Amino acid sequence: MSTGARLFRQTAGPTAASVRELERPSRSELVYQKLRAALESGELRPGQRVMEVEVANWLDVSRTPVREALRRLESEGMLTLEPRMGLVVASISRQAMLELYVMREVLEGTAARLCARHASDPELTELDELVKREARLQGNHKVLARHNRLFHEAIHRGAHNRYLEKSLNAVNDTMHLLGPSQMLIPERAALAQTEHAEIFECIRRHDAEAAEAAARKHVRSAQKQRLKNLFPEA
């Protein structure tokens, strides 16, 4: 019998308690998720200082998990280290924003095209339900902001391409630097609902080219509104 075999025979398996402990998110992960949510909601805005001690007091945790979470966000480009200021929420220039939307248009268009080709019946049903629910949620803008993400994520999954989904996640992480969701703007929320319904109808018909065109139009529409909000003088 090999040494490895003897080791596994002699070593007791993991207890239910130890498995639960492994599955439980670390304090650092919880702090990270809280800060990500604050970035997504606009509670933390570009240029705003993020101080370790203030975050620790806010979340009632020690400074060690806060430090780990802040390092992670800095490595992802969500925070930057500025002279005489320390860590601040990263800002994004007009040119960088335009470049970001170019990539988002390409990726979202590709996702819609692949979703029209590959989405399963349950995935189409999910999209149908999301579109119908979005129509009922008009006016509830905070809920719509999350619902908007759910709709796009459902399309990403329906594309059945793990590398595309990974690229979309990276772009969407950077999108958070642009501030709060535009679904908080009533006019944009209403227009987005119409655009989402159009995208889904193309996907439902398995019209890949039309789905891509509708998704690209949707992203260009969002870019136009974002430019108006962030750079009104341009």
XYZ file of C-alpha atoms in Angstrom:
234
model
C 0.000 0.000 0.000
C 1.387 3.418 -0.926
C 2.102 6.144 1.618
C -0.634 8.298 0.071
C -3.201 5.515 0.363
C -2.267 4.909 4.022
C -2.560 8.620 4.715
C -6.084 8.847 3.321
C -7.143 5.682 5.157
C -5.797 6.969 8.461
C -7.033 10.538 8.166
C -10.615 11.267 9.104
C -12.713 13.027 6.500
C -13.822 16.629 6.955
C -16.595 17.262 9.412
C -19.747 19.126 8.427
C -18.625 22.025 10.612
C -15.236 22.247 8.889
C -16.871 22.201 5.447
C -19.191 25.028 6.476
C -16.194 26.968 7.748
C -14.443 26.576 4.388
C -17.553 27.683 2.501
C -18.120 30.732 4.714
C -16.912 33.974 3.081
C -13.884 35.506 4.783
C -14.133 38.905 6.456
C -11.942 40.292 3.710
C -14.346 38.967 1.056
C -17.338 40.454 2.876
C -15.627 43.858 3.112
C -14.726 43.625 -0.578
C -18.325 42.880 -1.549
C -19.620 45.773 0.575
C -17.206 48.183 -1.065
C -18.044 46.870 -4.529
C -21.730 47.448 -3.797
C -20.955 51.009 -2.671
C -19.067 51.625 -5.916
C -21.901 50.192 -8.009
C -24.557 52.265 -6.245
C -22.576 55.494 -6.471
C -22.259 55.779 -2.704
C -18.519 55.877 -3.357
C -17.843 58.288 -6.210
C -14.815 58.878 -8.466
C -12.178 60.968 -6.698
C -13.527 60.230 -3.217
C -10.996 59.222 -0.558
C -11.332 55.738 0.891
C -9.688 55.568 4.309
C -8.942 52.254 5.960
C -9.989 53.361 9.441
C -13.277 54.853 8.212
C -14.201 51.664 6.352
C -13.332 49.592 9.433
C -15.576 51.770 11.610
C -18.362 51.734 9.026
C -18.414 47.953 8.783
C -17.438 47.325 12.426
C -14.479 45.114 11.534
C -10.762 45.221 12.238
C -8.441 47.003 9.835
C -6.745 43.838 8.547
C -9.634 42.570 6.336
C -10.246 46.152 5.208
C -6.610 46.470 4.159
C -6.836 43.218 2.201
C -10.053 44.283 0.465
C -8.616 47.697 -0.443
C -5.514 46.093 -1.938
C -7.712 43.851 -4.038
C -9.769 46.779 -5.327
C -6.579 48.696 -6.084
C -5.197 45.737 -8.056
C -8.443 45.680 -10.070
C -8.104 49.374 -10.899
C -11.142 50.422 -8.885
C -8.997 52.445 -6.460
C -5.823 54.421 -7.137
C -3.101 55.706 -4.814
C -2.792 59.485 -5.100
C 0.017 61.627 -3.603
C -0.972 63.370 -0.343
C -4.417 61.783 -0.512
C -3.949 58.049 -0.241
C -6.445 55.699 -1.853
C -9.243 57.291 -3.869
C -11.961 55.911 -6.118
C -10.504 55.829 -9.620
C -11.736 58.373 -12.146
C -12.173 57.809 -15.847
C -11.564 60.349 -18.612
C -13.925 61.118 -21.474
C -11.624 59.336 -23.937
C -11.355 56.283 -21.692
C -15.130 56.223 -21.366
C -15.545 56.281 -25.150
C -13.060 53.423 -25.494
C -14.908 51.484 -22.803
C -18.227 51.834 -24.627
C -16.638 50.706 -27.895
C -15.646 47.464 -26.195
C -18.993 47.133 -24.457
C -20.854 47.532 -27.748
C -18.757 44.815 -29.392
C -19.091 42.407 -26.466
C -22.796 42.953 -25.769
C -23.550 42.654 -29.471
C -21.621 39.400 -29.668
C -23.362 38.079 -26.550
C -26.806 38.812 -28.006
C -25.880 37.172 -31.314
C -24.602 34.015 -29.614
C -27.560 33.955 -27.250
C -29.931 34.006 -30.228
C -28.116 30.957 -31.581
C -27.509 28.944 -28.433
C -29.984 29.870 -25.676
C -31.965 26.924 -24.319
C -35.724 26.989 -23.822
C -35.358 27.572 -20.047
C -32.966 30.458 -20.743
C -35.438 32.004 -23.182
C -38.175 31.634 -20.581
C -35.993 33.397 -18.015
C -35.355 36.290 -20.405
C -39.062 36.544 -21.198
C -39.895 36.752 -17.494
C -37.206 39.378 -16.909
C -38.541 41.575 -19.720
C -42.107 41.321 -18.424
C -41.019 42.066 -14.867
C -39.011 45.087 -16.003
C -42.157 46.588 -17.509
C -43.915 46.196 -14.142
C -40.993 47.751 -12.263
C -40.993 51.063 -14.123
C -40.855 53.803 -11.494
C -38.970 51.677 -8.967
C -35.579 52.845 -10.135
C -33.355 51.353 -7.430
C -34.793 47.903 -8.120
C -34.512 48.511 -11.866
C -30.774 49.106 -11.542
C -30.283 45.564 -10.229
C -32.850 44.154 -12.649
C -30.912 45.668 -15.547
C -27.841 43.681 -14.506
C -29.897 40.495 -14.241
C -31.196 40.932 -17.793
C -27.752 41.418 -19.291
C -26.241 38.608 -17.224
C -28.959 36.247 -18.492
C -27.964 37.083 -22.071
C -24.301 36.545 -21.224
C -25.060 33.085 -19.831
C -27.241 32.265 -22.816
C -24.307 32.961 -25.137
C -22.566 29.881 -23.714
C -19.062 31.279 -24.106
C -17.010 31.409 -20.910
C -14.326 33.658 -22.391
C -16.834 36.183 -23.652
C -18.492 36.207 -20.232
C -15.131 36.804 -18.554
C -14.439 39.767 -20.863
C -17.879 41.213 -20.181
C -17.318 40.942 -16.437
C -14.063 42.893 -16.769
C -15.739 45.650 -18.792
C -18.666 45.859 -16.390
C -16.292 46.151 -13.435
C -14.798 49.249 -15.050
C -18.275 50.591 -15.858
C -18.781 51.073 -12.124
C -16.249 53.916 -12.257
C -18.754 55.912 -14.304
C -21.040 56.348 -11.314
C -24.553 55.182 -10.449
C -26.691 53.149 -12.821
C -28.507 55.165 -15.467
C -31.625 53.200 -14.583
C -32.026 55.774 -11.796
C -32.946 58.273 -14.547
C -36.665 57.791 -15.379
C -36.350 58.649 -19.076
C -33.394 56.329 -19.559
C -35.086 53.523 -17.628
C -38.168 53.728 -19.854
C -36.101 53.735 -23.052
C -33.934 50.859 -21.823
C -37.044 48.778 -21.143
C -38.150 49.229 -24.757
C -34.658 48.371 -25.996
C -34.472 45.268 -23.793
C -37.801 44.049 -25.152
C -36.502 44.531 -28.709
C -33.304 42.598 -27.966
C -35.264 39.737 -26.429
C -37.696 39.546 -29.335
C -34.768 39.123 -31.737
C -33.247 36.454 -29.495
C -36.592 34.660 -29.195
C -36.850 34.518 -32.999
C -33.269 33.185 -33.137
C -32.402 36.113 -35.412
C -28.733 36.441 -34.526
C -27.934 39.427 -36.759
C -30.943 41.420 -35.561
C -30.157 40.580 -31.927
C -26.617 41.881 -32.311
C -27.827 45.056 -34.022
C -30.409 45.686 -31.284
C -27.840 45.151 -28.522
C -25.347 47.471 -30.197
C -28.027 50.150 -30.577
C -28.874 49.759 -26.886
C -25.250 50.331 -25.845
C -24.901 53.377 -28.116
C -28.059 54.813 -26.582
C -26.644 54.274 -23.087
C -23.370 55.911 -24.117
C -25.189 58.979 -25.406
C -26.977 59.414 -22.077
C -23.776 58.843 -20.103
C -21.905 61.478 -22.123
C -24.703 63.929 -21.467
C -24.535 63.261 -17.728
C -20.759 63.232 -17.223
C -19.514 65.631 -19.883
C -22.385 68.070 -20.601
C -19.952 70.712 -21.884
C -18.532 68.437 -24.587
